[in-house]
Short mmCIF file of C-alpha atoms in Angstrom, two decimals:
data_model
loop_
_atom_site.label_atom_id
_atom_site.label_comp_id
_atom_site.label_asym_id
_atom_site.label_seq_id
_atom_site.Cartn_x
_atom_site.Cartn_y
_atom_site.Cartn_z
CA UNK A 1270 1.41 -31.90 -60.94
CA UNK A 1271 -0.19 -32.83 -64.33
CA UNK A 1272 3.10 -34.26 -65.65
CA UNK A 1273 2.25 -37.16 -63.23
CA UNK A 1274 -1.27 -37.85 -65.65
CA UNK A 1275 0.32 -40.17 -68.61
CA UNK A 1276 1.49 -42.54 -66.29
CA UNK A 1277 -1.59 -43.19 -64.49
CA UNK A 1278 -3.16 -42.86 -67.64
CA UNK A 1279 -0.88 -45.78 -68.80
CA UNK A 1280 -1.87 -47.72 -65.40
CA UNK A 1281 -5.11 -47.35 -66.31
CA UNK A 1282 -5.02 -48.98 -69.26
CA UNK A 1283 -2.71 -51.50 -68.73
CA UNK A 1284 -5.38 -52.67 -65.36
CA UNK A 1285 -8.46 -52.85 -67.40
CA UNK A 1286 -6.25 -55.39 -69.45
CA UNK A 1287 -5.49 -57.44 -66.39
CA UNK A 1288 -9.32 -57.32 -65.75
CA UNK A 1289 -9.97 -58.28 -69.00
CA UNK A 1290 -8.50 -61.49 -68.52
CA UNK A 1291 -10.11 -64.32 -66.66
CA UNK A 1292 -7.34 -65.78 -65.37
CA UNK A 1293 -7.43 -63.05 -62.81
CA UNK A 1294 -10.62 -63.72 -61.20
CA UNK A 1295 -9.28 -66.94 -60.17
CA UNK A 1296 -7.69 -65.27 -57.24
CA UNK A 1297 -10.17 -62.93 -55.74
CA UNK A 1298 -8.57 -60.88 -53.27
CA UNK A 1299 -6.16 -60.09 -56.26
CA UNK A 1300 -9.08 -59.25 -58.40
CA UNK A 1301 -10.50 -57.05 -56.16
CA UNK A 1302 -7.10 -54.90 -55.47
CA UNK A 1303 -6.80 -54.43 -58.95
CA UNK A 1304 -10.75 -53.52 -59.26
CA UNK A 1305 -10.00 -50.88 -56.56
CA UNK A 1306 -6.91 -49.54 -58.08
CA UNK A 1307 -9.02 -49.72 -61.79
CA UNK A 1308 -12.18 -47.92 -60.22
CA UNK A 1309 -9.92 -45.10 -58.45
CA UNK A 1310 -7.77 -44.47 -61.31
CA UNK A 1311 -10.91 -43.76 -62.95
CA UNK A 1312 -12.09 -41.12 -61.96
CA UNK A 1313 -9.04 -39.40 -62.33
CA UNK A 1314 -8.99 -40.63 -66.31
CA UNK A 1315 -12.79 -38.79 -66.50
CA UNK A 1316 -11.33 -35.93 -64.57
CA UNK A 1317 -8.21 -35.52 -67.40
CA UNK A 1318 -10.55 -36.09 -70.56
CA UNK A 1319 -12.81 -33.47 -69.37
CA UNK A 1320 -10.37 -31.02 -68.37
CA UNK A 1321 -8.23 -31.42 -71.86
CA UNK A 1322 -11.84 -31.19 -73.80
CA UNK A 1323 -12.44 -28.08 -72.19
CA UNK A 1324 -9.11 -26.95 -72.78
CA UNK A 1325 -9.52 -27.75 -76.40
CA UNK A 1326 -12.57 -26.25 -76.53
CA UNK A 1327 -11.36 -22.48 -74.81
CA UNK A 1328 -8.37 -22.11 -77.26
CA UNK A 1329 -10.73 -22.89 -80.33
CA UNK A 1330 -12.93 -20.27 -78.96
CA UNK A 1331 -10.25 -17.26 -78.11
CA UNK A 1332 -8.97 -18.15 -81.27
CA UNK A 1333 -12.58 -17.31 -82.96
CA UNK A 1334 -12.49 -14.35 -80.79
CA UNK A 1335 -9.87 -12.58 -82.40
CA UNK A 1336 -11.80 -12.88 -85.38
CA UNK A 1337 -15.31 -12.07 -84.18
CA UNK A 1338 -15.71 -10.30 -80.56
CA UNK A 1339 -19.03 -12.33 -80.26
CA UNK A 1340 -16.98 -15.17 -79.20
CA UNK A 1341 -15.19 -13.42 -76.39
CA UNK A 1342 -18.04 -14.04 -73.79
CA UNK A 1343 -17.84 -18.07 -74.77
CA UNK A 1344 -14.01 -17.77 -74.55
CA UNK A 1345 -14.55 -16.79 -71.11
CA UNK A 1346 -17.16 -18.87 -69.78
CA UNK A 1347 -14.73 -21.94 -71.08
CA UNK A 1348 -11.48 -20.47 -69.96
CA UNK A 1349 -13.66 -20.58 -66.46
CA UNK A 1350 -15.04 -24.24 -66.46
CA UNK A 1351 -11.59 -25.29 -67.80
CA UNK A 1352 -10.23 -23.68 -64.72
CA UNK A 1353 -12.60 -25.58 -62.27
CA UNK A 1354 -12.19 -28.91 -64.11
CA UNK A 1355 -8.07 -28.17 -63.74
CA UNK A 1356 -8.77 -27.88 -59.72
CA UNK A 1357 -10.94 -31.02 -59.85
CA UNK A 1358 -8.05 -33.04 -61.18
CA UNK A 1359 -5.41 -31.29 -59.09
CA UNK A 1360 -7.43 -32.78 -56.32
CA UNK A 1361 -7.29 -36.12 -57.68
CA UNK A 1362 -3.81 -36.31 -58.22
CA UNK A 1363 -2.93 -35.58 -54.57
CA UNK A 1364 -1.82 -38.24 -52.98
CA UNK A 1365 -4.05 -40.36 -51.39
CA UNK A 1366 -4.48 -42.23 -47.57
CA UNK A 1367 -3.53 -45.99 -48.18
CA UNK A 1368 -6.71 -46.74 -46.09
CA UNK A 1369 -8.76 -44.44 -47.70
CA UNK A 1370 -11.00 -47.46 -49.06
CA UNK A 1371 -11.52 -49.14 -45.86
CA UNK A 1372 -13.94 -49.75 -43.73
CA UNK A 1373 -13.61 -48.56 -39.94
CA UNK A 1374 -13.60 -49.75 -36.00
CA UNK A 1375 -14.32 -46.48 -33.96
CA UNK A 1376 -13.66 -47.15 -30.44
CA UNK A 1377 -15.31 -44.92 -27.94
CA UNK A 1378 -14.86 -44.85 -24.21
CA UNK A 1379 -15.83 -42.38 -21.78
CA UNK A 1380 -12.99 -40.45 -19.94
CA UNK A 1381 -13.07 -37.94 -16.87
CA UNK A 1382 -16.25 -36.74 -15.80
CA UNK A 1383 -17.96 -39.92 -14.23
CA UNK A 1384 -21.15 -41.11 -15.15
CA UNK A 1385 -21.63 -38.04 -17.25
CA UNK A 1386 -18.59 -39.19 -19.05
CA UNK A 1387 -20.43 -42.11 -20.10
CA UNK A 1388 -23.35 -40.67 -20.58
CA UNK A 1389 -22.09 -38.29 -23.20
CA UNK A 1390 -20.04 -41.25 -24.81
CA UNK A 1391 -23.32 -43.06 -25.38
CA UNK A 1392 -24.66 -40.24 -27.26
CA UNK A 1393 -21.32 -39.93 -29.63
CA UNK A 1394 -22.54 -43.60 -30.01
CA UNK A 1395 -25.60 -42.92 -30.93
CA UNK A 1396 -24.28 -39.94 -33.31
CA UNK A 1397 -22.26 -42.21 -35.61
CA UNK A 1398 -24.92 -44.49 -35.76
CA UNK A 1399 -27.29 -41.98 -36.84
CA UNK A 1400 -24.51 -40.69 -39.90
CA UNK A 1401 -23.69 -44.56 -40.77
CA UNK A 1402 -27.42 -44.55 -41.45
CA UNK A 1403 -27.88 -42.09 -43.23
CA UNK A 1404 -25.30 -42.63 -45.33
CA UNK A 1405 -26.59 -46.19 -46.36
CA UNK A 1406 -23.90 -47.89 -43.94
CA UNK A 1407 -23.69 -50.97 -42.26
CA UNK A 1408 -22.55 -51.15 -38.22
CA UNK A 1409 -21.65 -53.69 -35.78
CA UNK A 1410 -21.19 -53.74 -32.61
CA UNK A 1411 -18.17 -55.79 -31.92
CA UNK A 1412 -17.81 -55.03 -28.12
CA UNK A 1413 -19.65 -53.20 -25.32
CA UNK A 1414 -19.23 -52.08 -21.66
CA UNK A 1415 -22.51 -49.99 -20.59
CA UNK A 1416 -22.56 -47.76 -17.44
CA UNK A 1417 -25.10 -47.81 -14.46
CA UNK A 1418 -26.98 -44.92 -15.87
CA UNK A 1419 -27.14 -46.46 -19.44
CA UNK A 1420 -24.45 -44.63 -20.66
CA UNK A 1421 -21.07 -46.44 -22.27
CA UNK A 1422 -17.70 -47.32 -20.60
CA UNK A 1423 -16.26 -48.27 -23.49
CA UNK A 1424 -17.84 -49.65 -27.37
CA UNK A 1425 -16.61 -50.84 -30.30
CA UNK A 1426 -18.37 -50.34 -33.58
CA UNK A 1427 -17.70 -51.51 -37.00
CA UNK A 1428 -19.11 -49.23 -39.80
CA UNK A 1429 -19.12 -50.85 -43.31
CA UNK A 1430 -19.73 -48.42 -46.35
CA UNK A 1431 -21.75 -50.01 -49.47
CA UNK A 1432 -20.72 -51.89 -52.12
CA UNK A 1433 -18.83 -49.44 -55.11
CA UNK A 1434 -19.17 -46.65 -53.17
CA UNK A 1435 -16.87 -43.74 -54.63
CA UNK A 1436 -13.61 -43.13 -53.31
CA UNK A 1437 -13.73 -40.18 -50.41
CA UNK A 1438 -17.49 -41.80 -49.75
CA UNK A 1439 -16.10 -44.86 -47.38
CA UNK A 1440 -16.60 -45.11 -43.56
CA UNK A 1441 -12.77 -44.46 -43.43
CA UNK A 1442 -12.51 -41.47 -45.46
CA UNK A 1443 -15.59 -39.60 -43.83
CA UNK A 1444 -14.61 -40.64 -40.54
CA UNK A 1445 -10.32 -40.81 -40.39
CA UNK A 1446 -10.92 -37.34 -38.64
CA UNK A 1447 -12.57 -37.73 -35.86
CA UNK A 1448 -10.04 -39.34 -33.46
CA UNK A 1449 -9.32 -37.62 -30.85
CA UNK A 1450 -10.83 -35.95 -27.39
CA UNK A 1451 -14.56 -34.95 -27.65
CA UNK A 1452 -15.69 -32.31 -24.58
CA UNK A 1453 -18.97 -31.88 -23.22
CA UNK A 1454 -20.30 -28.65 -21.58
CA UNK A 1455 -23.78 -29.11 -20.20
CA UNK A 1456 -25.91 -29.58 -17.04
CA UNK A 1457 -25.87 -33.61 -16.01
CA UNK A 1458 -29.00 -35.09 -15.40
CA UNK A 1459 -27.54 -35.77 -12.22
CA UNK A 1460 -26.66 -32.45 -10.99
CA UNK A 1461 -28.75 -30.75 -8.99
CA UNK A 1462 -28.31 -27.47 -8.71
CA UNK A 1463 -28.17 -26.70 -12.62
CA UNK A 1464 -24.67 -26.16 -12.73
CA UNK A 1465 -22.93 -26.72 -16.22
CA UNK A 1466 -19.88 -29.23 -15.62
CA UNK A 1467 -17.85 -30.03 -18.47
CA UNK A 1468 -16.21 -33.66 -19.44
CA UNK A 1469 -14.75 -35.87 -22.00
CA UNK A 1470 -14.99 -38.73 -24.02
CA UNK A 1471 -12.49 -40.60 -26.89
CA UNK A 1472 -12.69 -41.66 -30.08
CA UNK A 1473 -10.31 -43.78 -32.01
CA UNK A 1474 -10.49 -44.61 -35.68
CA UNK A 1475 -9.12 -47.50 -36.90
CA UNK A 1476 -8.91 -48.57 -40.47
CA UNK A 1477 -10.46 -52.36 -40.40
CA UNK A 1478 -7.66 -54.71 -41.45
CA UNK A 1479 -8.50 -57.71 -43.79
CA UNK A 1480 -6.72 -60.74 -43.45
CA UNK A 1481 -4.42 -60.05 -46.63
CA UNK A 1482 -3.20 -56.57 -44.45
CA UNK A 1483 -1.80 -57.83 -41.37
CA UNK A 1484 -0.77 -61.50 -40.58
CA UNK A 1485 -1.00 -62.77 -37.12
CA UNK A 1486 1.05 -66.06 -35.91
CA UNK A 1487 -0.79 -68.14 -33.19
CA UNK A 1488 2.50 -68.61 -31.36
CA UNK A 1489 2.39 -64.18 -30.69
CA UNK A 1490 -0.88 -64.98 -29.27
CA UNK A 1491 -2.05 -65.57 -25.46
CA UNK A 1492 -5.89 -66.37 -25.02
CA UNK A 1493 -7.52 -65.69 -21.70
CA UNK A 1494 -11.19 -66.26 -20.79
CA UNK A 1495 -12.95 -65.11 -17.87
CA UNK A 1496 -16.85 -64.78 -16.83
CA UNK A 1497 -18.56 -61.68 -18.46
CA UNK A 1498 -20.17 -58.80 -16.44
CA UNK A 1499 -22.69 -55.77 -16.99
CA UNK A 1500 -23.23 -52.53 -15.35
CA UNK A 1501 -22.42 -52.64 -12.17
CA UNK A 1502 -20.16 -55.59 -11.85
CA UNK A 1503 -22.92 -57.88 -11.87
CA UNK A 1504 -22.79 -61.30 -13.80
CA UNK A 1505 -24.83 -61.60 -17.12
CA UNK A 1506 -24.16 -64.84 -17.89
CA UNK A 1507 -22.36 -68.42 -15.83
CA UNK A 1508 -19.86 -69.47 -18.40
CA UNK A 1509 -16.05 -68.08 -19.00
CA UNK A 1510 -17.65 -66.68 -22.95
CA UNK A 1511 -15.44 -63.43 -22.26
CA UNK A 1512 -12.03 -63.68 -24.56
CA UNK A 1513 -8.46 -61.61 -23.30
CA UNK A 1514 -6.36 -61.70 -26.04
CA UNK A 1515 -2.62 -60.13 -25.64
CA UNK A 1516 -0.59 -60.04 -28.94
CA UNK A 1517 2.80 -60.74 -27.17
CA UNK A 1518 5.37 -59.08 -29.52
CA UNK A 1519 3.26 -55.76 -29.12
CA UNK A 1520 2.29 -55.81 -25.77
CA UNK A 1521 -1.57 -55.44 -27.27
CA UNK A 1522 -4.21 -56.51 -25.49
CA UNK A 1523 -7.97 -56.74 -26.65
CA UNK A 1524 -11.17 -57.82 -24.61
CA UNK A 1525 -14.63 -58.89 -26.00
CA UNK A 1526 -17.49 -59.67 -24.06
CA UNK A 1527 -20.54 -58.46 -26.05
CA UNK A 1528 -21.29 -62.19 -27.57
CA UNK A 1529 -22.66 -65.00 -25.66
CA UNK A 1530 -20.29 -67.70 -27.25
CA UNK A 1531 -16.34 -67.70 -26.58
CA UNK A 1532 -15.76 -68.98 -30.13
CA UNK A 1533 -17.67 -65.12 -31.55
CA UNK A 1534 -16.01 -62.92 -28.90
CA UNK A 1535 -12.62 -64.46 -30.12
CA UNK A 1536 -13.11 -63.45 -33.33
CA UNK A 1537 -14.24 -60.18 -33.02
CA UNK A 1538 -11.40 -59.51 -30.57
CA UNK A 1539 -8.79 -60.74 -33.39
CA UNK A 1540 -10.74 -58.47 -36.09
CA UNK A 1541 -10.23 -55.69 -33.39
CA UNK A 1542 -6.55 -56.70 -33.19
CA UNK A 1543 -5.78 -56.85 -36.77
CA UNK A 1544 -7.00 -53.16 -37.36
CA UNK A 1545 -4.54 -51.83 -34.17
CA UNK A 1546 -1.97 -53.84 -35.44
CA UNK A 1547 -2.80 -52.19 -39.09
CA UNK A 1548 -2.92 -48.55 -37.40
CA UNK A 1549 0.63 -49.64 -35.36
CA UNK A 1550 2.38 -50.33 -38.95
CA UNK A 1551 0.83 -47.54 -40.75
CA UNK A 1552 2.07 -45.10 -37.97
CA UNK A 1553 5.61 -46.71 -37.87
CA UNK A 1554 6.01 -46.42 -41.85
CA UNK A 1555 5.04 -42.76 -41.29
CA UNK A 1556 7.68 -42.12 -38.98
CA UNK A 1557 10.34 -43.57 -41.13
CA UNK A 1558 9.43 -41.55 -43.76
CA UNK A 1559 10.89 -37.97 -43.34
CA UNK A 1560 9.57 -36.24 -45.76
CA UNK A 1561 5.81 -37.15 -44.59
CA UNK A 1562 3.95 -34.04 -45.14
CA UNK A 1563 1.55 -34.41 -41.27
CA UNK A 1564 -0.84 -31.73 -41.87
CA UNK A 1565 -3.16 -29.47 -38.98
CA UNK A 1566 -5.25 -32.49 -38.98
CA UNK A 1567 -3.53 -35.49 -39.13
CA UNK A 1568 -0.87 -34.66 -36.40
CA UNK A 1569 -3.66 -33.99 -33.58
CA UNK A 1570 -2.15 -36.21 -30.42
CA UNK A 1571 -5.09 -38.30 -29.58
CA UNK A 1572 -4.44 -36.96 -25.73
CA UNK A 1573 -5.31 -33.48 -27.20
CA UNK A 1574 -9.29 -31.61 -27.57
CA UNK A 1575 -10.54 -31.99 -30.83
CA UNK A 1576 -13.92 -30.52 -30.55
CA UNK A 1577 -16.43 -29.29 -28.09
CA UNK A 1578 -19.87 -29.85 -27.80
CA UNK A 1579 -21.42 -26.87 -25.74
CA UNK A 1580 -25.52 -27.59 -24.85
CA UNK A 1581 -26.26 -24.34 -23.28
CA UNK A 1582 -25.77 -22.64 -26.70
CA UNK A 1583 -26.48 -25.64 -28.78
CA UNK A 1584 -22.96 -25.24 -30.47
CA UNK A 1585 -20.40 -27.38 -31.96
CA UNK A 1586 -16.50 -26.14 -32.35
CA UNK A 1587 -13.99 -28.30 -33.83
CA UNK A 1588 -10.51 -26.72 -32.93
CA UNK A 1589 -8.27 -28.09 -35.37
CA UNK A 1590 -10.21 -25.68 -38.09
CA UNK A 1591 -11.42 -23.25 -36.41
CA UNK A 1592 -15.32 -24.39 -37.45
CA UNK A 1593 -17.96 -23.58 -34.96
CA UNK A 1594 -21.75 -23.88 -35.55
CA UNK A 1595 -25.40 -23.72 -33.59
CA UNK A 1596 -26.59 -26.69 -34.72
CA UNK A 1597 -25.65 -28.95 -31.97
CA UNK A 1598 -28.76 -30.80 -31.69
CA UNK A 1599 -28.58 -31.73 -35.76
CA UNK A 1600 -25.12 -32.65 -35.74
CA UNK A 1601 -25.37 -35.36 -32.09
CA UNK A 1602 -28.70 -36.36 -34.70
CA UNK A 1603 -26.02 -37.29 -37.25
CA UNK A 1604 -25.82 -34.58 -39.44
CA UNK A 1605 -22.02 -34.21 -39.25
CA UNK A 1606 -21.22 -33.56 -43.11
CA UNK A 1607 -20.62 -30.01 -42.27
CA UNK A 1608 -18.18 -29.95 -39.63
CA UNK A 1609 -16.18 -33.22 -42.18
CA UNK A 1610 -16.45 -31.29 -44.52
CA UNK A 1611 -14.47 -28.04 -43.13
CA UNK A 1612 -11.86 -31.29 -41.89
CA UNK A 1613 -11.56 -32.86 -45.06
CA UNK A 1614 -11.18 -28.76 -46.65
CA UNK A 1615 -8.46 -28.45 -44.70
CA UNK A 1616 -6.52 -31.38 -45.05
CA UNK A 1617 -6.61 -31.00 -49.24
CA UNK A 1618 -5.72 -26.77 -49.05
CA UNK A 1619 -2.81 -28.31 -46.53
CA UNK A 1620 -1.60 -31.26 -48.80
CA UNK A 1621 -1.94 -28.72 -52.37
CA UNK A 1622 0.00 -26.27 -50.20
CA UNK A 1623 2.70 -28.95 -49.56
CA UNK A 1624 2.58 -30.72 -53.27
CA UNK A 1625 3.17 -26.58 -54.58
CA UNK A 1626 5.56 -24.99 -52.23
CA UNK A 1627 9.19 -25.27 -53.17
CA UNK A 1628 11.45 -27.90 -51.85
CA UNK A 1629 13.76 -27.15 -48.86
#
């Protein structure tokens, strides 16, 4: 895997010219592709350095140990931490998620189950809001349907990461995991008789798109507006401010009705369709590619359980890992770095696994 190193090395080098010059910054979205590619490619430059100094450093010291035993504990303790800095840069050099800098759209919306359905969809709402902040994020709600009962139909939420963050620290590379079916198992508030019922809610991740990623012709476009409603059916406001959009050549369509002006819920509908249209490309250029390593993880059909959430026992199992904990109640409070974690663990032993094993 290492041999890969000098080139990126020489990548490296050859971007922090580019940045060097001022001619670049005259086209920003340029500027900041090549700041991206400059800032990951970093890491991976610390990552060699500290790996070859430790290297350097263990063969000086066996080398002094075969003159004095004294040094045979330091040759070890070297030989270890050059070792671990090895596997640090191993990881590094895997290859990485095209959309592993981006910010996300999660799209939740209840599924069978009722108004406990919704219910429990509004507290997977409430879950990622409660990571986003406290992970310093930003989020948006681009799009809401609420249920009688105050739960959610259906929301869309944009989480924005900060500004530099490190790469494997964005909204999309915490998050690209948790697509899929969440089930509940708990007494409704309205059942009667205390009798645990079990339903579902979904979750789709979708890398935001920026303009420069997906280009959308008016012409593929067809704009509908209708009269906005609540809970219940009922009307919230007397003007058509609700925007249909259908992207023709896809068969796409995406509603907004969370703003109170036409002109807003159109363009949160087209930042909505830019990221499906994103995921739609991404997923094609996948299948084209046959020798795609799709690991446990990333091949989970979105129709298929991903985790349960079980409130009689206050535990959480995520069934693509096998990762079960009692700390329910923390996680739906946004403590979900545990159970990402064991997801993100298992994607990197799967990808090494793939990178190592011999071809054929």
């Amino acid at each position: 895997m290492f041999e890969s190193v000098e080139s990126l090395l020489a990548e490296h080098a050859d971007l922090e010219r580019r940045l060097a010059d001022p001619a670049i910054h005259a086209d920003q979205a340029t500027a900041r592709k090549v700041g991206r590619r400059y800032a990951e490619l970093g890491r991976v430059v610390g990552a060699h350095n500290a790996w070859r100094e430790l290297a350097d450093d263990a063969a000086a010291a066996r080398e002094l140990a075969g003159e004095d035993p004294g040094f045979a504990e330091e040759a070890e303790r070297l030989a270890g931490e050059e070792e671990a800095a090895a596997e640090r840069l191993r990881l590094l050099l895997l290859p990485r998620d095209p959309h592993e800098d981006k910010n996300v759209l999660l799209e939740i919306k209840a599924g069978e189950g009722g108004a406990e359905s919704a219910l429990f969809a509004g507290d997977l709402v409430r879950m990622y809001l409660r990571y986003a902040e406290r992970h310093g994020w930003k989020t948006e709600t681009l799009d809401v349907a609420e249920s009688d009962l105050g739960g959610v139909k259906n929301l869309t939420l944009a989480v924005k990461g900060r500004n530099g963050a490190e790469p494997g620290e964005t909204p999309y590379a915490r998050l690209k995991f948790e697509g899929g079916v969440h089930r509940v198992q708990r007494v409704p508030v309205t059942e009667s008789q205390g009798r645990i019922h079990t339903s579902a809610a979904g979750v789709l991740v979708l890398p935001e798109a920026e303009d420069v990623d997906v280009e959308i012709e008016d012409k593929d476009l067809r704009v509908d507006v209708f009269r906005s409603s609540g809970p219940g059916g009922q009307s919230v406001n007397t003007t058509d401010s609700a925007v249909r959009i259908t992207h023709v050549p896809t068969g796409i369509v995406v509603s907004c009705q969370n703003e109170k002006s036409q002109l807003q819920n159109k363009e949160q509908a087209l930042r909505i369709l830019r990221s499906r249209l994103l995921a739609v490309a991404q997923e094609a250029a996948d299948q084209e590619a046959a020798a795609t390593r799709r690991s446990q993880v990333r091949t989970v059909d979105r129709s298929e359980r991903v985790r349960t959430y079980n409130f009689p026992q206050n535990r959480i199992t995520d069934h693509r890992v096998g990762y079960t904990a009692y700390n329910l109640d923390h996680v739906l409070d946004g403590e979900l770095d545990g159970v990402i974690a064991a997801l993100l663990e298992a994607d990197q032993r799967e990808r090494l696994g793939a990178l190592e094993s011999p071809a054929g």
